[in-house]
Coordinates of C-alpha atoms in Angstrom, one line a residue:
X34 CA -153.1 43.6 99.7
X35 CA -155.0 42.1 97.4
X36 CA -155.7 37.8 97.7
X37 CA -155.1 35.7 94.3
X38 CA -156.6 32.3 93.8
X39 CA -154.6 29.7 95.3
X40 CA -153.9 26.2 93.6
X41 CA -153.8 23.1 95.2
X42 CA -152.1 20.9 92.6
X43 CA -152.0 17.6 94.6
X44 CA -149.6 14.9 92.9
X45 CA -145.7 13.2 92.9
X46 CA -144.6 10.2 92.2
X47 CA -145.0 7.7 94.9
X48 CA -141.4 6.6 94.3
X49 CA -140.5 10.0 95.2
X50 CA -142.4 10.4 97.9
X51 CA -139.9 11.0 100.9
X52 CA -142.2 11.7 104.6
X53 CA -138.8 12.5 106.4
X54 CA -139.5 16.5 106.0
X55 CA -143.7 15.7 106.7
X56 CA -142.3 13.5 110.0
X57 CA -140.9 17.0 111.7
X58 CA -144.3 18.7 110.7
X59 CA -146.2 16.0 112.0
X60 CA -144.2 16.3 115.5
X61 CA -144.5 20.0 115.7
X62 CA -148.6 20.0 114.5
X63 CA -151.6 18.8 116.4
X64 CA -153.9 18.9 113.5
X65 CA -151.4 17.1 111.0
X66 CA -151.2 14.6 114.3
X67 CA -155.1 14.5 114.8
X68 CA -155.2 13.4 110.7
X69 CA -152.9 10.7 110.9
X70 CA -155.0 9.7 114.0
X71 CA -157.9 9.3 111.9
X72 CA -156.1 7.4 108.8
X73 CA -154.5 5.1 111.5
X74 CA -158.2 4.4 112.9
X75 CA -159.5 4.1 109.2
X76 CA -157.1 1.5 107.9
X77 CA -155.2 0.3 111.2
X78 CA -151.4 1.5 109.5
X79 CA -150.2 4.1 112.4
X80 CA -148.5 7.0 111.7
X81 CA -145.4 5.9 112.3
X82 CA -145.4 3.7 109.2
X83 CA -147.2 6.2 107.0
X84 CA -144.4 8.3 107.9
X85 CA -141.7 5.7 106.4
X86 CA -140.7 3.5 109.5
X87 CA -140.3 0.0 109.0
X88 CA -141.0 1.0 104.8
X89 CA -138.1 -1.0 103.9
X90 CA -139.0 -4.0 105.8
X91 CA -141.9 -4.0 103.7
X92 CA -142.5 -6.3 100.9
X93 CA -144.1 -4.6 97.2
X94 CA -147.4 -4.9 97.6
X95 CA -147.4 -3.7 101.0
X96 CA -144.7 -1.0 100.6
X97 CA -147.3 0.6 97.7
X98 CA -150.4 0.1 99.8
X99 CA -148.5 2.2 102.5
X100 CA -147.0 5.1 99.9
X101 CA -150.5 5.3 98.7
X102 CA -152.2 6.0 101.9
X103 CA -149.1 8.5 103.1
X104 CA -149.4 10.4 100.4
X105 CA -153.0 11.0 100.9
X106 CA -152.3 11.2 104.3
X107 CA -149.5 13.7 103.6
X108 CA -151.9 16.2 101.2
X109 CA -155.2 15.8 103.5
X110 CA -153.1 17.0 106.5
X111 CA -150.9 19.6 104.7
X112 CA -154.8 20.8 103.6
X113 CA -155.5 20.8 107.1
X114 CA -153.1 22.8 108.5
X115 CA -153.5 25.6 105.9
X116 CA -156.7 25.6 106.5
X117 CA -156.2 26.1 110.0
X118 CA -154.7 29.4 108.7
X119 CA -157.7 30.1 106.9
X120 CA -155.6 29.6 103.4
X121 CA -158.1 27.5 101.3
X122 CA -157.6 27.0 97.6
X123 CA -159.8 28.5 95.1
X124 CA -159.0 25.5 92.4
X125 CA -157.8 22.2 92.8
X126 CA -156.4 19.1 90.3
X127 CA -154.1 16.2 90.9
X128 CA -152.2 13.5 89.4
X129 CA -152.5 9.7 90.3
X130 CA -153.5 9.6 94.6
X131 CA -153.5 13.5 94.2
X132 CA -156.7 14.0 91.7
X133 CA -158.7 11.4 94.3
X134 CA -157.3 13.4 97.4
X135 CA -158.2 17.0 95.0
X136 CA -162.0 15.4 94.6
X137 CA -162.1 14.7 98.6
X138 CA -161.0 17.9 99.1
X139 CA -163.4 19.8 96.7
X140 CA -166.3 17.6 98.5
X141 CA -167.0 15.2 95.7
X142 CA -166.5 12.1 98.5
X143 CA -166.0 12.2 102.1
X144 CA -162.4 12.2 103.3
X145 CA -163.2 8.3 105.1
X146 CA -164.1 7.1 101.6
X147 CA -161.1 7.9 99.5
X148 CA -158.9 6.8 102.7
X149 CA -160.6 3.2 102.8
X150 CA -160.7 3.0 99.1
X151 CA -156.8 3.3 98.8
X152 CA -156.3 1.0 101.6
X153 CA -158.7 -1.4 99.4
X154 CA -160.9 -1.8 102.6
X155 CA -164.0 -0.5 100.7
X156 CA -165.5 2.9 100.9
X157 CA -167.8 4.4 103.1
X158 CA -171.3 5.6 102.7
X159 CA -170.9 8.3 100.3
X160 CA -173.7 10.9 100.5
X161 CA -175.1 13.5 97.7
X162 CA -172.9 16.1 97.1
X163 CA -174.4 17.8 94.7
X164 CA -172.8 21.1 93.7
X165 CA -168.9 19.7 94.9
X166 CA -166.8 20.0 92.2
X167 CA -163.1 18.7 91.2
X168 CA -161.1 19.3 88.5
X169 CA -159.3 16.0 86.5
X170 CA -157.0 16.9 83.4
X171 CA -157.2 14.1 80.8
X172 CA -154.5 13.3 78.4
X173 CA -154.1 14.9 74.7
X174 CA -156.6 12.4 72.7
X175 CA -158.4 11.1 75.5
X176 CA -162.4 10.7 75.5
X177 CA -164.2 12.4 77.9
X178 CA -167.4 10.5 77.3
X179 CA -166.0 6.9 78.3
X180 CA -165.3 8.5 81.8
X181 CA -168.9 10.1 82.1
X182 CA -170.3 6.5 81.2
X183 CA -167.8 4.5 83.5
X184 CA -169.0 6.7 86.5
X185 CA -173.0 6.6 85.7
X186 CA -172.8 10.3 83.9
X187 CA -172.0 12.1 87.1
X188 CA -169.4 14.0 85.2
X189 CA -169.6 17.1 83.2
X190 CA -167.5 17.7 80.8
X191 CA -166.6 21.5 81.0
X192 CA -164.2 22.1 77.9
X193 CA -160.2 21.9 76.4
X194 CA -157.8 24.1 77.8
X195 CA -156.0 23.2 74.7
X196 CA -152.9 21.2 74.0
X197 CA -149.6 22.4 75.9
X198 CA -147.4 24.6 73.4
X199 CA -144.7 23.4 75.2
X200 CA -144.7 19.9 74.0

């Protein structure tokens, strides 16, 4: 049997984010449990909300701040479980909270940092990780330099994978 690369393509809307399927997971794992532990001690939201109790008690501002960490949450555990199973992916991108989760994933910040960043609390110490890698897709027309200078030229530009004939 021969292994392929595997993708982790982190990203959904968080409007369409439902945790009800993640909440069995999360009763049935003890290192999708031990991950919530660790958001919960990061931002002091417990699993139980992160897994959509109380969500519609919640008012905007708080029901966005509580999508955005579960969905991290969600894709750092999922992660974590695989791994547990020794399935690692050989590429990874995102969309929105899923191309911050992809770069914590790749290495690019420590998993602490993106967690108290989304729950605005500010980020940890982030240390040298030189040779981590993450993958960002930009849209048709956009500039890669501006996001080299707006992050102090610690991006490399690696090439177009061309426009999508599709569109």
């Amino acid at each position: 049997m021969t292994h392929a690369p595997l993708a982790f393509l982190c990203g959904t809307d968080l409007d369409a984010y439902d945790p009800a399927g993640l909440a069995a997971l999360h009763d049935s794992s003890p290192v999708l449990r031990r991950r919530y532990r660790k958001v919960a001690e990061w931002t002091g939201v417990d699993a139980g909300r992160l897994l959509g109790q109380g969500r519609s008690r919640a008012g905007p501002h708080e029901r966005a701040l509580i999508g955005r960490l579960a969905l991290a949450t969600a894709m750092l555990g999922i992660h974590d479980v695989l791994a547990v199973h020794k399935i690692r992916p050989g590429v990874l991108g995102g969309l929105g909270v899923g191309t911050m989760v992809a770069a914590a994933l790749a290495g690019a910040l420590p998993r602490e940092a993106l967690i108290r960043t989304l729950a605005g609390t500010g980020g940890a110490e982030v240390p040298d990780r030189a040779g981590a890698l993450a993958l960002a897709f930009l849209p048709a027309g956009a500039d890669p330099e501006w996001y080299r200078g707006a992050v102090g030229g610690a991006v490399r530009c690696g090439g177009s994978l061309g426009r999508d004939k599709g569109s």
